[in-house]
PDB file of C-alpha atoms in Angstrom:
ATOM      1  CA  MET O   1     104.813  94.610  99.355  1.00 92.00           C
ATOM      2  CA  ASN O   2     101.388  95.934 100.260  1.00 97.00           C
ATOM      3  CA  GLN O   3      98.587  93.630 101.430  1.00 98.00           C
ATOM      4  CA  VAL O   4      95.320  94.468  99.668  1.00 98.00           C
ATOM      5  CA  ILE O   5      91.883  93.229  98.727  1.00 98.00           C
ATOM      6  CA  VAL O   6      91.404  93.093  94.935  1.00 97.00           C
ATOM      7  CA  VAL O   7      88.237  92.782  92.849  1.00 98.00           C
ATOM      8  CA  ARG O   8      88.960  91.409  89.361  1.00 97.00           C
ATOM      9  CA  ALA O   9      85.353  90.942  88.225  1.00 97.00           C
ATOM     10  CA  ALA O  10      82.029  92.118  89.621  1.00 97.00           C
ATOM     11  CA  GLY O  11      80.176  89.615  91.753  1.00 97.00           C
ATOM     12  CA  GLY O  12      79.332  88.495  95.265  1.00 97.00           C
ATOM     13  CA  PRO O  13      81.549  88.776  98.351  1.00 98.00           C
ATOM     14  CA  GLU O  14      83.586  85.811  97.087  1.00 97.00           C
ATOM     15  CA  VAL O  15      85.255  88.065  94.458  1.00 98.00           C
ATOM     16  CA  LEU O  16      87.111  89.940  97.214  1.00 98.00           C
ATOM     17  CA  GLU O  17      90.613  88.447  96.864  1.00 98.00           C
ATOM     18  CA  PHE O  18      93.308  88.941  99.492  1.00 97.00           C
ATOM     19  CA  GLY O  19      96.771  89.378  97.979  1.00 95.00           C
ATOM     20  CA  GLN O  20      99.851  91.533  97.666  1.00 94.00           C
ATOM     21  CA  VAL O  21     100.891  94.293  95.254  1.00 93.00           C
ATOM     22  CA  PRO O  22     104.023  96.445  95.092  1.00 93.00           C
ATOM     23  CA  THR O  23     103.967  99.410  97.450  1.00 92.00           C
ATOM     24  CA  ALA O  24     103.387 102.628  95.505  1.00 93.00           C
ATOM     25  CA  GLU O  25     105.127 105.932  96.119  1.00 95.00           C
ATOM     26  CA  PRO O  26     103.011 109.061  96.617  1.00 97.00           C
ATOM     27  CA  GLY O  27     102.529 111.483  93.761  1.00 97.00           C
ATOM     28  CA  PRO O  28     103.408 115.176  94.194  1.00 98.00           C
ATOM     29  CA  SER O  29     100.154 116.050  96.000  1.00 97.00           C
ATOM     30  CA  GLN O  30      99.648 112.738  97.799  1.00 97.00           C
ATOM     31  CA  VAL O  31     100.587 111.107 101.089  1.00 98.00           C
ATOM     32  CA  ARG O  32     101.085 107.405 101.750  1.00 98.00           C
ATOM     33  CA  VAL O  33      99.388 106.150 104.884  1.00 98.00           C
ATOM     34  CA  ARG O  34      99.978 102.954 106.829  1.00 98.00           C
ATOM     35  CA  GLN O  35      96.420 102.242 107.861  1.00 98.00           C
ATOM     36  CA  THR O  36      95.274 101.173 111.306  1.00 98.00           C
ATOM     37  CA  ALA O  37      91.515 100.956 110.653  1.00 98.00           C
ATOM     38  CA  ILE O  38      89.312 101.014 107.557  1.00 98.00           C
ATOM     39  CA  GLY O  39      85.648 101.982 107.401  1.00 97.00           C
ATOM     40  CA  VAL O  40      83.315  99.715 105.421  1.00 96.00           C
ATOM     41  CA  ASN O  41      80.356 101.315 103.644  1.00 92.00           C
ATOM     42  CA  PHE O  42      77.295 100.031 101.812  1.00 89.00           C
ATOM     43  CA  SER O  43      78.586 101.733  98.662  1.00 90.00           C
ATOM     44  CA  ASP O  44      81.614  99.387  98.785  1.00 95.00           C
ATOM     45  CA  THR O  45      79.267  96.433  98.286  1.00 94.00           C
ATOM     46  CA  LEU O  46      77.596  98.147  95.327  1.00 92.00           C
ATOM     47  CA  ARG O  47      80.927  98.733  93.571  1.00 95.00           C
ATOM     48  CA  ARG O  48      81.980  95.148  94.232  1.00 97.00           C
ATOM     49  CA  ALA O  49      78.702  93.902  92.762  1.00 95.00           C
ATOM     50  CA  GLY O  50      78.930  96.156  89.701  1.00 94.00           C
ATOM     51  CA  VAL O  51      75.868  98.244  90.636  1.00 91.00           C
ATOM     52  CA  LEU O  52      78.112 101.296  90.866  1.00 89.00           C
ATOM     53  CA  PRO O  53      80.777 101.604  88.139  1.00 90.00           C
ATOM     54  CA  ALA O  54      84.373 100.731  88.985  1.00 91.00           C
ATOM     55  CA  PRO O  55      87.375 100.001  86.726  1.00 92.00           C
ATOM     56  CA  MET O  56      88.547  96.384  86.842  1.00 94.00           C
ATOM     57  CA  PRO O  57      90.623  95.256  88.589  1.00 95.00           C
ATOM     58  CA  PHE O  58      90.365  97.585  91.566  1.00 96.00           C
ATOM     59  CA  VAL O  59      90.988  97.786  95.301  1.00 97.00           C
ATOM     60  CA  PRO O  60      87.724  98.689  97.110  1.00 97.00           C
ATOM     61  CA  GLY O  61      87.269 101.180  99.900  1.00 97.00           C
ATOM     62  CA  THR O  62      86.991 104.950 100.213  1.00 95.00           C
ATOM     63  CA  GLU O  63      87.884 105.769 103.828  1.00 96.00           C
ATOM     64  CA  GLY O  64      90.321 104.939 106.575  1.00 97.00           C
ATOM     65  CA  VAL O  65      92.657 106.217 109.256  1.00 98.00           C
ATOM     66  CA  GLY O  66      96.340 105.706 109.924  1.00 98.00           C
ATOM     67  CA  VAL O  67      99.829 107.188 110.125  1.00 98.00           C
ATOM     68  CA  VAL O  68     101.552 109.027 107.296  1.00 98.00           C
ATOM     69  CA  VAL O  69     104.743 107.261 106.194  1.00 98.00           C
ATOM     70  CA  ALA O  70     105.680 109.311 103.092  1.00 98.00           C
ATOM     71  CA  VAL O  71     104.612 112.581 101.458  1.00 98.00           C
ATOM     72  CA  GLY O  72     104.778 113.929  97.909  1.00 97.00           C
ATOM     73  CA  ALA O  73     107.094 116.725  96.840  1.00 97.00           C
ATOM     74  CA  GLU O  74     104.349 119.383  96.868  1.00 97.00           C
ATOM     75  CA  VAL O  75     102.918 118.505 100.290  1.00 97.00           C
ATOM     76  CA  THR O  76     103.974 121.037 102.907  1.00 94.00           C
ATOM     77  CA  ASP O  77     101.395 120.833 105.709  1.00 94.00           C
ATOM     78  CA  ILE O  78     101.523 117.075 106.440  1.00 97.00           C
ATOM     79  CA  ALA O  79     104.591 115.169 107.605  1.00 97.00           C
ATOM     80  CA  PRO O  80     105.539 111.527 108.197  1.00 98.00           C
ATOM     81  CA  GLY O  81     104.247 110.471 111.590  1.00 98.00           C
ATOM     82  CA  ASP O  82     101.058 112.546 111.385  1.00 98.00           C
ATOM     83  CA  ARG O  83      97.831 110.715 112.196  1.00 98.00           C
ATOM     84  CA  VAL O  84      95.155 111.346 109.595  1.00 98.00           C
ATOM     85  CA  ALA O  85      91.767 110.139 108.425  1.00 98.00           C
ATOM     86  CA  TYR O  86      90.127 110.494 105.022  1.00 97.00           C
ATOM     87  CA  ARG O  87      87.052 109.841 102.929  1.00 93.00           C
ATOM     88  CA  SER O  88      86.623 110.041  99.141  1.00 81.00           C
ATOM     89  CA  ALA O  89      89.934 108.259  98.783  1.00 81.00           C
ATOM     90  CA  SER O  90      90.252 105.102  96.675  1.00 88.00           C
ATOM     91  CA  GLY O  91      91.701 101.684  97.311  1.00 95.00           C
ATOM     92  CA  THR O  92      91.560 101.792 101.112  1.00 97.00           C
ATOM     93  CA  TYR O  93      91.076  98.018 101.585  1.00 98.00           C
ATOM     94  CA  ALA O  94      94.839  97.852 101.971  1.00 98.00           C
ATOM     95  CA  GLN O  95      97.655  97.835 104.463  1.00 98.00           C
ATOM     96  CA  GLU O  96      98.885 101.114 102.961  1.00 98.00           C
ATOM     97  CA  CYS O  97      97.122 103.505 100.613  1.00 96.00           C
ATOM     98  CA  LEU O  98      97.707 106.754  98.761  1.00 97.00           C
ATOM     99  CA  VAL O  99      95.552 109.743  99.716  1.00 97.00           C
ATOM    100  CA  GLN O 100      95.293 113.215  98.220  1.00 97.00           C
ATOM    101  CA  ALA O 101      96.755 115.531 100.830  1.00 97.00           C
ATOM    102  CA  ASP O 102      93.763 117.874 100.684  1.00 95.00           C
ATOM    103  CA  HIS O 103      91.489 114.942 101.645  1.00 96.00           C
ATOM    104  CA  ALA O 104      93.484 114.164 104.795  1.00 97.00           C
ATOM    105  CA  ILE O 105      92.019 115.285 108.126  1.00 98.00           C
ATOM    106  CA  ALA O 106      94.052 115.554 111.322  1.00 97.00           C
ATOM    107  CA  VAL O 107      92.658 113.198 113.961  1.00 96.00           C
ATOM    108  CA  PRO O 108      92.207 114.428 117.560  1.00 94.00           C
ATOM    109  CA  ASP O 109      94.431 112.601 120.046  1.00 93.00           C
ATOM    110  CA  ASP O 110      91.501 111.644 122.281  1.00 94.00           C
ATOM    111  CA  ILE O 111      89.610 109.640 119.622  1.00 96.00           C
ATOM    112  CA  ASP O 112      91.000 106.201 118.796  1.00 95.00           C
ATOM    113  CA  ASP O 113      91.464 104.913 115.264  1.00 97.00           C
ATOM    114  CA  ARG O 114      88.616 102.387 115.245  1.00 97.00           C
ATOM    115  CA  GLN O 115      86.198 105.041 116.458  1.00 97.00           C
ATOM    116  CA  VAL O 116      87.328 107.395 113.695  1.00 97.00           C
ATOM    117  CA  ALA O 117      86.891 104.679 111.059  1.00 97.00           C
ATOM    118  CA  ALA O 118      83.397 103.992 112.405  1.00 95.00           C
ATOM    119  CA  ILE O 119      82.164 107.591 112.370  1.00 96.00           C
ATOM    120  CA  LEU O 120      84.018 109.615 109.735  1.00 97.00           C
ATOM    121  CA  SER O 121      82.237 108.967 106.453  1.00 95.00           C
ATOM    122  CA  LYS O 122      78.903 108.072 108.049  1.00 95.00           C
ATOM    123  CA  GLY O 123      79.103 111.027 110.410  1.00 97.00           C
ATOM    124  CA  LEU O 124      79.896 113.446 107.613  1.00 97.00           C
ATOM    125  CA  SER O 125      76.868 112.106 105.741  1.00 96.00           C
ATOM    126  CA  ALA O 126      74.762 112.737 108.856  1.00 97.00           C
ATOM    127  CA  TRP O 127      76.161 116.276 109.094  1.00 98.00           C
ATOM    128  CA  CYS O 128      75.207 116.926 105.470  1.00 98.00           C
ATOM    129  CA  LEU O 129      71.683 115.629 106.136  1.00 98.00           C
ATOM    130  CA  LEU O 130      71.025 117.525 109.357  1.00 98.00           C
ATOM    131  CA  PHE O 131      72.912 120.769 108.777  1.00 98.00           C
ATOM    132  CA  LYS O 132      72.994 121.244 105.000  1.00 97.00           C
ATOM    133  CA  ALA O 133      70.419 119.385 102.864  1.00 96.00           C
ATOM    134  CA  ARG O 134      67.501 120.143 105.202  1.00 96.00           C
ATOM    135  CA  PRO O 135      68.772 121.739 108.411  1.00 97.00           C
ATOM    136  CA  ILE O 136      67.066 120.549 111.586  1.00 97.00           C
ATOM    137  CA  ALA O 137      65.723 123.028 114.125  1.00 96.00           C
ATOM    138  CA  ALA O 138      64.490 122.481 117.659  1.00 98.00           C
ATOM    139  CA  GLY O 139      60.859 121.416 117.570  1.00 97.00           C
ATOM    140  CA  ASP O 140      61.035 119.700 114.179  1.00 98.00           C
ATOM    141  CA  THR O 141      59.604 116.208 113.809  1.00 98.00           C
ATOM    142  CA  LEU O 142      61.480 113.945 111.449  1.00 98.00           C
ATOM    143  CA  LEU O 143      61.134 110.455 110.044  1.00 98.00           C
ATOM    144  CA  TYR O 144      64.383 108.544 109.585  1.00 98.00           C
ATOM    145  CA  HIS O 145      64.360 105.290 107.613  1.00 96.00           C
ATOM    146  CA  GLY O 146      66.982 102.723 108.596  1.00 91.00           C
ATOM    147  CA  ALA O 147      67.537 103.946 112.135  1.00 93.00           C
ATOM    148  CA  THR O 148      69.951 101.136 113.077  1.00 91.00           C
ATOM    149  CA  GLY O 149      72.379 101.597 110.179  1.00 88.00           C
ATOM    150  CA  GLY O 150      75.758 103.269 110.384  1.00 88.00           C
ATOM    151  CA  VAL O 151      74.476 106.705 109.317  1.00 93.00           C
ATOM    152  CA  GLY O 152      71.216 106.252 111.218  1.00 94.00           C
ATOM    153  CA  HIS O 153      72.984 105.534 114.499  1.00 93.00           C
ATOM    154  CA  ILE O 154      74.701 108.901 114.279  1.00 96.00           C
ATOM    155  CA  ALA O 155      71.970 110.973 112.608  1.00 97.00           C
ATOM    156  CA  CYS O 156      69.172 109.995 114.985  1.00 97.00           C
ATOM    157  CA  ARG O 157      71.201 110.774 118.104  1.00 97.00           C
ATOM    158  CA  TRP O 158      72.495 114.019 116.629  1.00 98.00           C
ATOM    159  CA  ALA O 159      69.017 115.151 115.542  1.00 98.00           C
ATOM    160  CA  ARG O 160      67.609 114.488 118.983  1.00 97.00           C
ATOM    161  CA  SER O 161      70.429 116.508 120.562  1.00 97.00           C
ATOM    162  CA  LEU O 162      69.307 119.417 118.359  1.00 97.00           C
ATOM    163  CA  GLY O 163      65.832 119.292 119.903  1.00 98.00           C
ATOM    164  CA  ALA O 164      64.051 117.318 117.184  1.00 98.00           C
ATOM    165  CA  ARG O 165      61.462 114.612 117.717  1.00 98.00           C
ATOM    166  CA  VAL O 166      62.813 111.526 115.948  1.00 98.00           C
ATOM    167  CA  ILE O 167      60.601 108.800 114.497  1.00 98.00           C
ATOM    168  CA  GLY O 168      62.705 105.916 113.203  1.00 97.00           C
ATOM    169  CA  THR O 169      61.865 102.919 111.066  1.00 96.00           C
ATOM    170  CA  VAL O 170      63.474  99.483 111.077  1.00 93.00           C
ATOM    171  CA  GLY O 171      63.042  96.365 108.986  1.00 88.00           C
ATOM    172  CA  SER O 172      62.530  93.835 111.786  1.00 89.00           C
ATOM    173  CA  ALA O 173      61.264  93.683 115.341  1.00 90.00           C
ATOM    174  CA  GLY O 174      64.709  92.680 116.602  1.00 89.00           C
ATOM    175  CA  LYS O 175      66.072  96.115 115.681  1.00 92.00           C
ATOM    176  CA  MET O 176      63.511  98.220 117.526  1.00 94.00           C
ATOM    177  CA  ALA O 177      65.356  98.366 120.844  1.00 94.00           C
ATOM    178  CA  VAL O 178      68.560  99.388 119.071  1.00 92.00           C
ATOM    179  CA  ALA O 179      66.742 102.198 117.262  1.00 94.00           C
ATOM    180  CA  ARG O 180      65.396 103.487 120.583  1.00 95.00           C
ATOM    181  CA  ALA O 181      68.902 103.383 122.024  1.00 92.00           C
ATOM    182  CA  ASN O 182      70.027 105.347 118.958  1.00 91.00           C
ATOM    183  CA  GLY O 183      67.851 108.273 120.019  1.00 93.00           C
ATOM    184  CA  CYS O 184      64.495 107.569 118.378  1.00 97.00           C
ATOM    185  CA  ASP O 185      61.471 108.785 120.322  1.00 97.00           C
ATOM    186  CA  GLU O 186      59.234 106.312 118.459  1.00 97.00           C
ATOM    187  CA  VAL O 187      60.143 103.310 116.324  1.00 97.00           C
ATOM    188  CA  ILE O 188      58.105 101.653 113.556  1.00 97.00           C
ATOM    189  CA  ASP O 189      58.797  98.171 112.186  1.00 95.00           C
ATOM    190  CA  TYR O 190      57.785  98.679 108.564  1.00 89.00           C
ATOM    191  CA  SER O 191      57.882  94.934 107.878  1.00 87.00           C
ATOM    192  CA  GLU O 192      54.869  94.528 110.183  1.00 90.00           C
ATOM    193  CA  GLU O 193      53.170  97.909 110.250  1.00 92.00           C
ATOM    194  CA  ASP O 194      51.906 100.513 107.770  1.00 96.00           C
ATOM    195  CA  PHE O 195      54.453 103.191 108.536  1.00 96.00           C
ATOM    196  CA  VAL O 196      52.439 105.948 106.821  1.00 97.00           C
ATOM    197  CA  ALA O 197      49.386 105.294 108.998  1.00 97.00           C
ATOM    198  CA  ARG O 198      51.533 105.067 112.108  1.00 97.00           C
ATOM    199  CA  VAL O 199      53.378 108.329 111.351  1.00 98.00           C
ATOM    200  CA  LEU O 200      50.087 110.154 110.815  1.00 98.00           C
ATOM    201  CA  GLU O 201      48.798 108.694 114.083  1.00 97.00           C
ATOM    202  CA  LEU O 202      51.916 109.828 115.946  1.00 98.00           C
ATOM    203  CA  THR O 203      51.630 113.347 114.507  1.00 98.00           C
ATOM    204  CA  ALA O 204      47.867 113.749 114.984  1.00 98.00           C
ATOM    205  CA  GLY O 205      47.380 113.636 111.222  1.00 97.00           C
ATOM    206  CA  GLN O 206      49.763 116.512 110.538  1.00 98.00           C
ATOM    207  CA  GLY O 207      52.742 114.612 109.123  1.00 98.00           C
ATOM    208  CA  VAL O 208      56.432 115.194 109.740  1.00 98.00           C
ATOM    209  CA  ASP O 209      58.563 118.169 108.775  1.00 98.00           C
ATOM    210  CA  VAL O 210      61.215 116.087 107.037  1.00 98.00           C
ATOM    211  CA  VAL O 211      61.923 112.530 105.924  1.00 98.00           C
ATOM    212  CA  TYR O 212      65.491 111.248 105.580  1.00 97.00           C
ATOM    213  CA  ASP O 213      65.392 108.141 103.401  1.00 95.00           C
ATOM    214  CA  GLY O 214      68.388 105.909 102.784  1.00 91.00           C
ATOM    215  CA  VAL O 215      66.292 102.807 102.040  1.00 89.00           C
ATOM    216  CA  GLY O 216      65.021 103.731  98.583  1.00 84.00           C
ATOM    217  CA  ARG O 217      62.472 101.735  96.615  1.00 86.00           C
ATOM    218  CA  LYS O 218      60.751 100.080  99.577  1.00 88.00           C
ATOM    219  CA  THR O 219      59.943 103.351 101.376  1.00 91.00           C
ATOM    220  CA  PHE O 220      60.300 106.179  98.868  1.00 92.00           C
ATOM    221  CA  LEU O 221      56.812 106.904  97.522  1.00 93.00           C
ATOM    222  CA  GLN O 222      55.025 106.171 100.799  1.00 95.00           C
ATOM    223  CA  SER O 223      57.349 108.594 102.562  1.00 96.00           C
ATOM    224  CA  LEU O 224      55.874 111.477 100.602  1.00 96.00           C
ATOM    225  CA  ASP O 225      52.553 110.713 102.302  1.00 97.00           C
ATOM    226  CA  CYS O 226      54.227 111.126 105.710  1.00 98.00           C
ATOM    227  CA  LEU O 227      55.059 114.789 105.090  1.00 98.00           C
ATOM    228  CA  ARG O 228      53.095 117.819 106.168  1.00 98.00           C
ATOM    229  CA  PRO O 229      52.332 120.426 103.472  1.00 98.00           C
ATOM    230  CA  LEU O 230      55.573 122.175 102.457  1.00 98.00           C
ATOM    231  CA  GLY O 231      57.525 119.339 104.082  1.00 98.00           C
ATOM    232  CA  SER O 232      60.895 118.130 102.816  1.00 98.00           C
ATOM    233  CA  MET O 233      62.300 114.750 101.876  1.00 97.00           C
ATOM    234  CA  VAL O 234      65.982 113.965 101.468  1.00 97.00           C
ATOM    235  CA  SER O 235      66.796 110.778  99.561  1.00 95.00           C
ATOM    236  CA  PHE O 236      70.356 109.659 100.171  1.00 93.00           C
ATOM    237  CA  GLY O 237      70.549 105.916  99.508  1.00 85.00           C
ATOM    238  CA  PHE O 238      68.863 102.896  98.043  1.00 83.00           C
ATOM    239  CA  SER O 239      69.612  99.833 100.139  1.00 79.00           C
ATOM    240  CA  SER O 240      66.319  98.237  98.994  1.00 77.00           C
ATOM    241  CA  GLY O 241      66.780  99.218  95.352  1.00 80.00           C
ATOM    242  CA  PRO O 242      66.667 102.328  93.141  1.00 82.00           C
ATOM    243  CA  THR O 243      63.961 104.907  93.746  1.00 83.00           C
ATOM    244  CA  PRO O 244      61.137 105.263  91.196  1.00 86.00           C
ATOM    245  CA  PRO O 245      60.859 108.372  89.004  1.00 88.00           C
ATOM    246  CA  VAL O 246      58.764 111.206  90.415  1.00 89.00           C
ATOM    247  CA  ASP O 247      56.710 113.691  88.399  1.00 91.00           C
ATOM    248  CA  ALA O 248      56.799 117.219  89.808  1.00 93.00           C
ATOM    249  CA  SER O 249      52.998 117.303  89.709  1.00 96.00           C
ATOM    250  CA  LEU O 250      52.961 114.558  92.373  1.00 95.00           C
ATOM    251  CA  LEU O 251      54.915 116.802  94.733  1.00 96.00           C
ATOM    252  CA  MET O 252      52.456 119.607  94.080  1.00 96.00           C
ATOM    253  CA  ALA O 253      49.436 117.389  94.693  1.00 96.00           C
ATOM    254  CA  LYS O 254      50.796 116.023  97.969  1.00 96.00           C
ATOM    255  CA  GLY O 255      51.388 119.438  99.522  1.00 96.00           C
ATOM    256  CA  SER O 256      53.915 121.417  97.470  1.00 98.00           C
ATOM    257  CA  LEU O 257      56.656 119.210  98.874  1.00 97.00           C
ATOM    258  CA  PHE O 258      60.395 119.688  98.593  1.00 97.00           C
ATOM    259  CA  LEU O 259      62.466 116.716  97.380  1.00 96.00           C
ATOM    260  CA  THR O 260      66.222 116.513  97.072  1.00 96.00           C
ATOM    261  CA  GLY O 261      68.758 113.786  96.493  1.00 94.00           C
ATOM    262  CA  LEU O 262      71.910 113.971  98.551  1.00 94.00           C
ATOM    263  CA  SER O 263      75.421 112.851  97.724  1.00 93.00           C
ATOM    264  CA  SER O 264      77.623 114.089 100.545  1.00 93.00           C
ATOM    265  CA  SER O 265      80.523 114.598  98.124  1.00 92.00           C
ATOM    266  CA  HIS O 266      78.695 117.602  96.648  1.00 95.00           C
ATOM    267  CA  TYR O 267      78.472 119.248 100.067  1.00 96.00           C
ATOM    268  CA  LEU O 268      82.115 118.468 100.868  1.00 96.00           C
ATOM    269  CA  MET O 269      83.777 119.491  97.607  1.00 94.00           C
ATOM    270  CA  THR O 270      86.001 122.139  99.183  1.00 95.00           C
ATOM    271  CA  ARG O 271      88.587 121.552 101.877  1.00 96.00           C
ATOM    272  CA  GLU O 272      86.930 124.250 103.976  1.00 97.00           C
ATOM    273  CA  ALA O 273      83.621 122.366 103.921  1.00 97.00           C
ATOM    274  CA  LEU O 274      85.323 119.046 104.654  1.00 97.00           C
ATOM    275  CA  LEU O 275      87.150 120.433 107.682  1.00 97.00           C
ATOM    276  CA  ALA O 276      84.022 122.232 108.943  1.00 98.00           C
ATOM    277  CA  GLY O 277      82.081 118.983 108.808  1.00 98.00           C
ATOM    278  CA  ALA O 278      84.878 117.023 110.473  1.00 98.00           C
ATOM    279  CA  ASP O 279      85.215 119.606 113.251  1.00 98.00           C
ATOM    280  CA  ALA O 280      81.468 119.467 113.925  1.00 98.00           C
ATOM    281  CA  LEU O 281      81.533 115.663 113.893  1.00 98.00           C
ATOM    282  CA  PHE O 282      84.483 115.311 116.256  1.00 98.00           C
ATOM    283  CA  ASP O 283      82.975 117.915 118.586  1.00 97.00           C
ATOM    284  CA  ALA O 284      79.653 116.028 118.671  1.00 98.00           C
ATOM    285  CA  PHE O 285      81.507 112.802 119.435  1.00 97.00           C
ATOM    286  CA  ARG O 286      83.617 114.240 122.231  1.00 96.00           C
ATOM    287  CA  SER O 287      80.590 115.888 123.838  1.00 96.00           C
ATOM    288  CA  GLY O 288      78.715 112.577 123.861  1.00 95.00           C
ATOM    289  CA  ARG O 289      75.938 113.745 121.520  1.00 96.00           C
ATOM    290  CA  ILE O 290      76.886 110.877 119.189  1.00 96.00           C
ATOM    291  CA  THR O 291      78.785 107.645 119.733  1.00 94.00           C
ATOM    292  CA  ALA O 292      80.780 105.196 117.617  1.00 93.00           C
ATOM    293  CA  ALA O 293      78.702 102.037 117.303  1.00 87.00           C
ATOM    294  CA  ILE O 294      81.151  99.417 116.032  1.00 92.00           C
ATOM    295  CA  ASP O 295      78.899  96.443 115.399  1.00 89.00           C
ATOM    296  CA  ARG O 296      81.802  94.236 114.390  1.00 93.00           C
ATOM    297  CA  SER O 297      85.353  94.318 113.072  1.00 96.00           C
ATOM    298  CA  TYR O 298      87.257  91.913 110.832  1.00 98.00           C
ATOM    299  CA  PRO O 299      90.862  91.413 109.755  1.00 98.00           C
ATOM    300  CA  LEU O 300      91.469  92.884 106.304  1.00 98.00           C
ATOM    301  CA  LYS O 301      91.776  89.408 104.794  1.00 98.00           C
ATOM    302  CA  ASP O 302      88.187  88.668 105.897  1.00 98.00           C
ATOM    303  CA  ALA O 303      86.615  91.569 103.990  1.00 98.00           C
ATOM    304  CA  ALA O 304      84.253  89.091 102.292  1.00 98.00           C
ATOM    305  CA  ALA O 305      82.746  88.213 105.676  1.00 97.00           C
ATOM    306  CA  ALA O 306      82.121  91.916 106.312  1.00 97.00           C
ATOM    307  CA  HIS O 307      80.304  92.255 102.992  1.00 97.00           C
ATOM    308  CA  ARG O 308      78.204  89.159 103.682  1.00 96.00           C
ATOM    309  CA  ALA O 309      77.090  90.589 107.010  1.00 94.00           C
ATOM    310  CA  ILE O 310      76.089  93.864 105.369  1.00 91.00           C
ATOM    311  CA  ALA O 311      74.235  92.082 102.542  1.00 87.00           C
ATOM    312  CA  ALA O 312      72.330  89.992 105.093  1.00 86.00           C
ATOM    313  CA  ARG O 313      71.328  93.185 106.953  1.00 82.00           C
ATOM    314  CA  GLU O 314      72.818  91.792 110.134  1.00 85.00           C
ATOM    315  CA  VAL O 315      74.752  94.974 110.889  1.00 84.00           C
ATOM    316  CA  MET O 316      73.441  97.532 113.377  1.00 84.00           C
ATOM    317  CA  GLY O 317      76.076 100.239 113.358  1.00 82.00           C
ATOM    318  CA  SER O 318      79.479 100.330 111.665  1.00 91.00           C
ATOM    319  CA  VAL O 319      81.841  97.691 110.337  1.00 95.00           C
ATOM    320  CA  VAL O 320      85.601  98.180 110.515  1.00 97.00           C
ATOM    321  CA  LEU O 321      88.458  96.298 108.849  1.00 98.00           C
ATOM    322  CA  ILE O 322      91.825  96.007 110.613  1.00 98.00           C
ATOM    323  CA  PRO O 323      94.896  95.661 108.329  1.00 96.00           C
TER     324      PRO O 323
END
């Protein structure tokens, strides 16, 4: 039997039920993995709550790392005993899970499983932000909302290593020191300060080259006023709620701005892109340009506690479940 977390109806963290289901065999193009660490993402909480669609009942989770224990008949390049990680899987809040073989990524021997679970999905999102959606160049000034989150911890450090000036925002004074440690040159507490005025002050009225916004409704429209003419904004999340609609004429009036919405899955649709991103991520980690900030870890059975911590915005970094 396989130990899992099951959601039978949308709701709060209390709907995350710990139980057992029969162990499934891999399909022709799948591998079965005995997991050693599972990454927890904000999107997991949205599916649990019914904000993002999910079939009921379902096992949450989209990423993890572990050891292959069985492979499908058509899988030729992965064998039992291989250590792999994956994102865009399904049902990873489990002791064992099935993964499409072309989603599996070989894990370097010198990175431990909890570190991989902490950085893989969030780090690939950061790679898509900084190298694909709006590539960062040395000398750029950027504004990053949510600088203490799992993606922010990686993206801010990585951007600074590329020669960018990083201005980060946080939602409380207690997070400012963490944001500075994450690589931010300046930090703004937007719960106490007008972040638009402060950004313009910090940039001598010029504005920033790019805004990366994973907060959504609370910061979205004001962020457009932080951009220089011809500046770019990448919206990639909505932790404070959905973003409002934007008329193209507003972008014209504010400086012929560029606006894009990012879902990392669109940048990682091919195996070649997935492996390129993973290689860049692991290289940045091994070189010390980024780190794995594991804020806390929980046994699999305590997944509800992990979701409560995320909902309360207590987390500064990554959360990992241990089967």
